[in-house]
Amino acid sequence: MCFWACNDSSALQAQNPVIGVTPRYCNPLPMEIGPGANASGDVTVLNDNGKYYMVCTGGGAWVSDDMYNWKYQLVTFEGTGRIPTAPDISKFNGKYYLCGNDSPLYSADHPLGPYKDLGPWKNTPGLEGGWRTAFDVHIYVDDDNTPYLYWSGGGVSGIYASKLDPKDLTKFIGTTKHLITFNNEHIWERYGEMNEYPDVAWIEGPWVNKINGTYYLQYSASGTQWKSYANGYYTSKSPLGPYTYAPNNPLTLNTVGMVSGTAHGCIIKGPDNNYWQFYTTVLSNPPGGRRIGMDRVVFDNQGNMSVKITDVPQWAPGKIKDPTKGNSGSTQVTTNKMRAMNTLSKVSSEQPGRDAAYAVDNYSGTWWEPDPNDPTPTLMIELSPATRFDVVQLYHVDGVRLMFTGGRRSVVRPAANTPAPAQTFVFKYKIEVSMDGEKWTTVLDQSNNKISRNTIYEEIPPVKCRFARLVMTDWPKESPLGVIDFALFGIADKEVQPAAQPIPANFLGK
């Protein structure tokens, strides 16, 4: 029996992927910021005949044909209405349905609307059935075309579900089922950065898939403010249970680096006919700052799911034959090299308490802030700082990730169907490389960038170098420039050089 989704060879674009030719992605995903809309967590993706529609807390939608290139699109409503917090998008009998926290159910003839307000949820089960309000609701349509609603009861109460009336999805029918609840023996479910609260939790974010006859109920804990935020799952042979706790939980857990707090998302089938996990990522600072990530789902012979959270470039969906070999081989080559022994790394300016080293510390709670009077802030990294006992390792640099300050509360959401307030998140920059710290070559020029994003990933044609630098040419002037992350990716070259090499004094080369 094939538990792992079988590959569709017709969807594969490259049997032998090549860096610089075959597309790659890198987490957190570089989502465009639309007018009054930011992809800031609680992500749901609808696969509608090979076109992918993503909705998130923060408003708007993002559309893709390949699950690699995402384009922001406005979602419209008839009269009043807006994308709710923790939105869920689904399709039933040719109609599209949108719902979320404290919101009515909306329907439309197109995933982008215009959506009509169908009114509040009717004959809800009440407190005894876990219904306090519409919270993290998810509509799942089984393969027999029966619709179900799953929701979180809040706090430790767990996840509930009920059938919906196929003639009116706002109505519950049948008996409400209490599917799972908090179990403090599952230490990862406990509240707190170190799961230190034994009797406190927040069980939320239900999502259901049916794969090879098994229902997978995904849920999140311990809370979206913690980097311990993670996904787990239960399995059942019925959509309403009983559900059994998976032996390899948690499914997604990562508390370090730029991709942490990996929870509240969804699992969908991608263009390669394999399953992919989308998830929220939690920034260490500012409070509430969140991004989006995705990674492949793999099934073992017993049907257990696993997801390896990644923070380096991966081959894009549908571009490789074996989805378990997503890593392209590139690794981060800038981390902590502002403070390494004997480093020649330098910066043009920095504010007190906002050191340049914070841009390369692989931590989302700190950032580099240059002097406001610095017209072209420049951060140069020696990729191979060495003591006199070491050789100098050269690298083939092939990608860059940039993250700038600005969390989910940075974007002002407009009222329904009204123009968004004037905001810009357009960052302009160049990446330059050098072998000697004196002669520089531009390998990526985004000085004319017009795309609004606070997280960026760009491919660089592989180039060998010892030094690399980020040159900021323009940025939103409404607030100080803050660079959370400047991560270059690459692969070590076979060539090495002696450690003692004369370097010109003016190696910023400005």
XYZ file of C-alpha atoms in Angstrom:
510
model
C 0.000 0.000 0.000
C 1.343 3.456 -0.923
C 1.019 5.762 2.102
C 3.341 8.318 0.584
C 1.623 10.182 -2.230
C 2.906 8.758 -5.503
C 4.683 11.114 -7.859
C 3.079 12.143 -11.111
C 6.028 12.115 -13.499
C 4.213 14.418 -15.915
C 4.322 17.168 -13.270
C 8.066 16.925 -12.770
C 10.050 19.660 -14.446
C 13.600 18.557 -13.621
C 14.875 15.060 -12.899
C 18.347 16.466 -12.243
C 17.846 19.932 -10.722
C 20.618 22.493 -11.076
C 21.214 25.482 -8.779
C 20.723 28.666 -10.733
C 18.433 26.953 -13.248
C 15.824 24.956 -11.329
C 13.553 27.137 -9.133
C 13.975 27.010 -5.355
C 12.051 28.451 -2.438
C 13.220 29.419 1.038
C 11.361 29.906 4.323
C 9.883 32.176 5.496
C 8.141 32.604 2.153
C 8.659 36.001 0.467
C 4.991 36.993 0.289
C 3.973 40.232 -1.367
C 2.335 42.799 0.917
C -0.852 44.075 -0.689
C -2.800 47.240 0.054
C -3.789 46.762 3.684
C -2.945 43.051 3.582
C -0.033 41.057 4.958
C 0.438 37.271 4.986
C 0.924 36.975 8.726
C -0.083 33.520 9.818
C -3.083 31.196 10.272
C -2.679 30.095 6.681
C -5.233 28.178 4.622
C -4.625 27.133 1.021
C -7.298 25.887 -1.384
C -6.225 23.756 -4.347
C -8.889 24.481 -6.945
C -8.148 22.445 -10.076
C -4.436 23.211 -9.953
C -4.733 26.861 -8.972
C -3.821 27.668 -5.390
C -5.566 30.299 -3.271
C -3.987 31.285 0.046
C -5.739 33.308 2.736
C -4.156 34.373 6.024
C -4.731 36.550 9.017
C -3.919 39.998 7.693
C -6.392 40.252 4.814
C -6.324 39.609 1.085
C -5.455 36.483 -0.851
C -2.427 35.152 -2.695
C -2.804 33.131 -5.880
C -0.378 30.758 -7.565
C -0.288 28.281 -10.441
C 2.782 26.472 -9.154
C 2.851 26.982 -5.352
C 6.101 28.861 -5.900
C 5.203 32.239 -7.403
C 2.478 33.896 -5.312
C 0.640 37.045 -6.378
C -1.420 39.201 -4.039
C -5.093 39.602 -5.041
C -7.870 41.660 -3.478
C -10.827 39.740 -2.042
C -14.128 41.576 -2.442
C -17.433 41.440 -0.599
C -21.008 42.418 -1.334
C -21.709 45.289 1.040
C -19.816 44.952 4.299
C -17.332 42.204 5.000
C -13.622 41.524 5.110
C -11.141 38.685 5.418
C -11.568 37.495 9.015
C -8.848 36.558 11.455
C -7.745 32.923 11.030
C -9.642 32.570 7.742
C -10.683 29.274 6.190
C -11.496 28.907 2.489
C -13.271 25.857 1.071
C -15.324 24.696 -1.909
C -18.621 22.841 -1.796
C -21.008 22.095 -4.678
C -19.433 24.696 -6.930
C -19.549 27.482 -4.333
C -16.666 28.940 -2.346
C -16.995 29.508 1.373
C -15.012 31.818 3.610
C -15.202 31.945 7.404
C -13.048 32.724 10.417
C -12.936 33.959 13.983
C -16.040 35.852 15.122
C -17.275 36.059 11.542
C -20.358 34.906 9.663
C -20.108 32.427 6.830
C -19.572 33.995 3.398
C -20.129 32.435 -0.030
C -19.121 33.390 -3.571
C -18.966 32.034 -7.093
C -15.213 32.695 -7.256
C -12.475 32.280 -4.651
C -11.768 36.029 -4.772
C -15.425 37.037 -4.441
C -17.510 39.033 -4.304
C -18.559 37.217 -1.125
C -22.088 37.358 0.234
C -22.811 37.300 3.961
C -24.914 34.190 4.697
C -25.522 35.246 8.277
C -24.352 33.852 11.596
C -23.933 30.181 12.421
C -27.315 28.723 13.393
C -28.373 26.175 16.038
C -24.818 26.108 17.397
C -24.131 23.518 20.122
C -23.550 26.013 22.963
C -20.977 25.925 25.732
C -21.626 22.279 26.524
C -20.643 21.486 22.944
C -17.524 23.635 22.985
C -19.066 26.535 21.070
C -18.120 29.857 22.623
C -17.837 31.680 19.306
C -16.598 30.929 15.826
C -12.940 30.265 16.602
C -10.451 28.653 14.213
C -13.267 27.141 12.201
C -12.503 24.782 9.327
C -14.951 23.377 6.775
C -13.969 19.927 5.530
C -15.846 18.219 2.695
C -15.461 14.447 2.734
C -15.091 12.415 -0.465
C -18.783 11.434 -0.194
C -19.568 15.195 -0.414
C -20.612 15.483 3.235
C -19.595 18.823 4.780
C -18.260 19.037 8.357
C -17.246 21.924 10.558
C -14.271 21.653 12.940
C -13.461 24.309 15.532
C -11.455 25.039 18.657
C -13.265 25.367 21.948
C -10.508 27.631 23.249
C -7.905 27.080 25.932
C -7.517 23.483 27.053
C -10.928 22.330 25.822
C -9.686 20.974 22.498
C -11.260 20.396 19.086
C -14.929 19.785 18.258
C -16.781 18.867 15.062
C -20.251 18.528 13.609
C -21.913 17.735 10.316
C -23.288 20.698 8.401
C -26.553 20.867 6.510
C -25.611 20.531 2.815
C -28.551 22.772 1.916
C -27.394 25.505 4.316
C -23.834 25.363 5.595
C -24.637 27.763 8.424
C -26.724 25.010 10.090
C -25.416 22.172 12.268
C -27.008 18.750 12.026
C -26.564 15.639 14.108
C -24.568 15.302 17.313
C -21.564 17.466 18.072
C -18.433 15.436 18.740
C -15.657 16.386 21.162
C -12.722 14.937 19.226
C -9.614 15.741 21.265
C -8.664 17.683 24.373
C -5.479 18.958 26.017
C -3.312 16.253 27.538
C -0.533 17.560 29.769
C 1.395 14.345 29.227
C 1.963 15.684 25.735
C 4.599 18.098 26.953
C 4.829 20.007 23.656
C 1.151 21.042 24.056
C 1.847 22.911 27.293
C 1.821 26.699 27.386
C 5.086 28.651 27.524
C 8.351 29.062 25.665
C 9.729 26.051 27.524
C 6.333 24.338 27.921
C 6.606 25.226 31.601
C 2.858 25.540 32.328
C 1.682 21.985 33.063
C -2.027 22.819 33.209
C -2.348 25.621 30.649
C -2.583 25.289 26.869
C -4.269 26.664 23.809
C -5.451 23.921 21.468
C -6.458 25.427 18.116
C -6.132 25.462 14.332
C -7.890 22.228 13.285
C -7.375 20.931 9.753
C -8.518 17.598 8.260
C -7.194 15.509 5.369
C -8.304 12.058 4.235
C -5.371 10.134 2.819
C -5.488 6.443 1.878
C -8.638 5.901 3.937
C -7.292 7.563 7.082
C -8.471 10.901 8.466
C -5.655 13.102 9.726
C -6.779 15.762 12.205
C -4.082 18.390 12.573
C -4.125 20.880 15.451
C -1.838 23.470 17.054
C -0.500 24.119 20.568
C 0.806 25.748 22.843
C -0.050 29.272 21.691
C 0.797 31.595 18.843
C 2.942 33.905 20.996
C 5.490 31.173 21.730
C 8.290 29.807 19.583
C 7.262 26.434 21.023
C 4.089 26.768 18.894
C 3.797 23.512 16.958
C 1.458 21.207 15.050
C 0.410 17.743 16.073
C -2.092 15.272 14.682
C -4.491 12.453 15.458
C -5.829 9.778 13.094
C -9.171 8.061 12.669
C -11.176 5.938 10.265
C -14.143 8.300 10.569
C -14.316 12.098 10.167
C -16.005 12.346 13.580
C -13.673 9.947 15.327
C -12.715 8.367 17.581
C -9.229 9.794 17.006
C -5.922 8.271 18.100
C -2.893 10.337 19.067
C -0.061 9.909 16.550
C 3.050 8.203 17.952
C 5.524 10.618 16.350
C 4.066 13.936 17.564
C 4.706 16.793 17.357
C 4.538 17.055 13.591
C 6.168 20.471 13.255
C 8.294 21.909 16.032
C 11.216 24.302 15.700
C 12.261 26.852 18.319
C 15.467 28.275 16.851
C 16.495 30.310 13.821
C 14.334 32.307 11.461
C 11.678 29.600 11.057
C 10.307 28.968 14.544
C 6.869 28.619 16.101
C 5.768 26.477 13.154
C 2.042 25.815 13.548
C -1.528 26.723 12.528
C -1.643 25.882 8.871
C -2.902 23.260 6.460
C -1.839 20.286 4.376
C -2.653 20.241 0.662
C -1.665 18.272 -2.408
C 0.849 20.191 -4.519
C 1.585 20.284 -8.244
C 3.904 17.278 -7.833
C 0.999 15.202 -6.440
C 2.723 15.113 -3.052
C 1.447 16.649 0.181
C 2.773 19.934 1.520
C 2.472 21.510 4.937
C 1.849 25.252 5.166
C 2.404 26.839 8.571
C 2.724 30.046 10.552
C 6.165 31.093 11.784
C 6.548 33.200 14.931
C 9.069 36.034 15.199
C 10.839 36.536 18.518
C 10.222 40.272 18.201
C 8.073 42.309 17.673
C 5.216 40.666 19.593
C 2.701 39.354 17.081
C 5.175 39.374 14.211
C 4.593 36.316 12.039
C 5.429 34.957 8.584
C 4.484 31.931 6.417
C 6.400 28.729 5.687
C 5.884 25.489 3.783
C 7.608 22.116 3.629
C 7.018 18.635 2.280
C 5.010 15.997 4.113
C 6.381 12.459 4.087
C 4.546 9.271 5.100
C 6.179 6.113 6.439
C 4.929 2.587 5.810
C 2.561 2.810 8.790
C 0.993 6.010 7.492
C 2.677 8.285 10.049
C 3.268 11.801 8.758
C 6.491 13.746 9.219
C 7.619 17.222 8.195
C 11.174 18.507 8.258
C 11.145 22.251 8.870
C 13.654 23.983 6.592
C 15.351 27.387 6.604
C 17.698 26.977 3.626
C 16.803 26.865 -0.094
C 14.713 23.888 -1.208
C 13.708 22.756 -4.678
C 10.317 24.212 -5.590
C 7.228 21.969 -5.743
C 7.153 19.758 -8.820
C 10.812 20.298 -9.673
C 12.330 17.064 -8.359
C 11.434 13.413 -8.551
C 11.956 12.496 -4.888
C 10.325 14.988 -2.496
C 12.372 13.668 0.439
C 15.463 15.165 -1.200
C 14.302 18.758 -1.248
C 17.493 20.300 0.115
C 19.533 21.707 -2.757
C 22.774 21.492 -0.769
C 23.164 25.190 -0.051
C 23.724 26.285 3.522
C 23.877 29.618 5.349
C 27.352 31.103 5.026
C 26.947 34.459 6.823
C 25.742 33.424 10.283
C 27.610 35.152 13.147
C 30.480 36.227 10.924
C 30.389 39.801 12.176
C 31.766 38.629 15.510
C 33.962 35.742 14.471
C 37.644 35.737 15.460
C 39.867 37.678 13.043
C 36.919 38.630 10.842
C 37.312 41.437 8.317
C 33.555 42.037 8.184
C 32.537 45.691 8.423
C 29.506 47.977 8.437
C 29.015 51.553 7.263
C 27.042 52.575 10.372
C 24.958 51.213 13.219
C 22.767 52.602 15.979
C 23.523 51.893 19.653
C 21.911 48.605 20.612
C 21.173 47.780 16.974
C 24.518 46.302 16.002
C 25.217 45.056 12.501
C 25.973 41.650 14.025
C 22.256 41.290 14.732
C 21.562 41.019 10.987
C 23.566 37.784 10.825
C 22.853 36.183 14.215
C 20.121 33.850 12.885
C 17.681 35.218 15.453
C 14.426 37.021 14.647
C 14.344 39.068 17.845
C 17.203 41.424 16.940
C 18.025 43.635 13.982
C 20.616 45.938 12.515
C 19.587 49.586 12.364
C 21.981 51.919 10.536
C 22.411 55.612 11.277
C 19.411 57.506 9.829
C 21.848 59.839 8.042
C 23.618 56.968 6.290
C 22.490 57.347 2.643
C 23.518 53.835 1.513
C 23.856 51.512 4.516
C 26.372 48.803 3.693
C 27.067 45.562 5.503
C 30.085 43.548 4.339
C 30.696 39.978 5.463
C 33.911 38.020 5.166
C 32.555 34.545 4.471
C 35.613 32.759 5.787
C 37.175 34.472 8.793
C 40.198 32.434 9.840
C 42.876 32.429 12.480
C 46.517 32.227 11.475
C 46.269 28.455 11.903
C 43.407 28.036 9.419
C 42.978 28.043 5.685
C 40.501 30.424 4.045
C 37.457 28.625 2.693
C 35.871 30.105 -0.418
C 32.186 29.708 -1.276
C 29.899 29.652 -4.289
C 27.139 32.013 -3.194
C 23.783 31.210 -4.824
C 20.930 32.857 -2.876
C 20.026 35.560 -0.373
C 17.293 35.970 2.233
C 16.467 39.369 3.688
C 13.998 40.064 6.471
C 13.038 43.555 7.553
C 11.276 44.825 10.655
C 7.502 45.014 10.477
C 5.146 42.469 12.034
C 1.488 41.779 11.403
C 0.487 44.997 13.153
C 2.570 47.046 10.713
C -0.102 46.872 8.028
C -3.219 48.986 8.524
C -6.246 47.060 7.268
C -8.893 49.144 5.496
C -12.624 48.868 5.899
C -14.397 46.532 3.496
C -14.214 47.473 -0.184
C -12.463 50.762 0.542
C -9.043 51.970 -0.636
C -6.199 50.973 1.639
C -4.191 53.698 3.377
C -0.983 54.708 1.637
C 1.734 52.336 2.841
C 4.903 51.062 1.264
C 7.149 48.139 2.104
C 9.396 48.397 -0.952
C 13.052 47.754 -0.174
C 15.767 48.387 -2.766
C 19.219 46.897 -2.524
C 22.199 45.298 -4.232
C 24.305 42.240 -3.438
C 27.977 42.506 -4.370
C 30.840 40.000 -4.072
C 34.607 40.162 -4.056
C 37.644 37.914 -3.787
C 39.920 40.504 -2.198
C 37.638 43.050 -0.505
C 38.634 45.727 -3.020
C 37.200 44.860 -6.442
C 33.452 44.304 -6.313
C 30.992 42.714 -8.716
C 27.221 43.203 -8.499
C 25.509 39.805 -8.638
C 21.978 40.911 -7.720
C 20.608 44.370 -8.436
C 17.207 45.219 -6.944
C 17.778 48.967 -6.889
C 14.660 49.325 -9.075
C 12.510 46.908 -7.082
C 8.794 47.774 -6.988
C 7.429 44.752 -5.095
C 6.284 45.364 -1.525
C 7.653 42.654 0.805
C 9.203 42.506 4.266
C 10.688 39.057 3.635
C 12.741 38.444 0.496
C 14.391 35.460 -1.107
C 16.271 35.814 -4.388
C 18.409 33.428 -6.399
C 21.950 34.494 -7.301
C 23.792 32.920 -10.235
C 26.406 30.833 -8.387
C 29.580 32.870 -7.963
C 32.785 32.140 -6.073
C 33.862 34.733 -3.526
C 35.450 35.427 -0.165
C 33.548 38.635 0.632
C 29.940 39.664 0.077
C 28.037 42.793 0.974
C 24.532 44.152 1.160
C 24.074 47.713 -0.073
C 20.708 49.295 0.753
C 19.783 51.910 -1.851
C 16.257 52.795 -0.685
C 13.643 51.760 1.869
C 10.359 53.009 3.381
C 11.142 56.231 5.188
C 8.116 56.122 7.497
C 10.210 54.251 10.057
C 13.904 53.455 10.592
C 15.471 50.760 8.440
C 15.737 47.516 10.405
C 17.408 44.418 8.906
C 16.414 41.342 10.912
C 18.254 38.921 8.663
C 20.894 39.054 5.942
C 21.510 35.420 5.059
C 23.590 34.383 2.105
C 23.399 30.769 0.985
C 26.032 28.818 -0.845
C 28.237 25.768 -1.183
C 31.882 25.515 -0.183
C 34.396 25.563 -3.003
C 37.145 22.950 -3.160
C 39.719 25.708 -3.381
C 41.218 27.078 -0.168
C 43.703 29.886 0.413
C 46.334 30.532 3.081
C 44.923 32.386 6.075
C 47.460 35.215 6.018
C 46.437 37.400 3.098
C 46.939 41.145 2.838
C 43.615 42.983 2.693
C 43.397 46.639 1.628
C 42.467 49.023 4.442
C 39.551 50.469 2.489
C 37.912 47.163 1.718
C 34.377 48.532 1.862
C 35.238 49.983 -1.526
C 32.599 52.705 -1.323
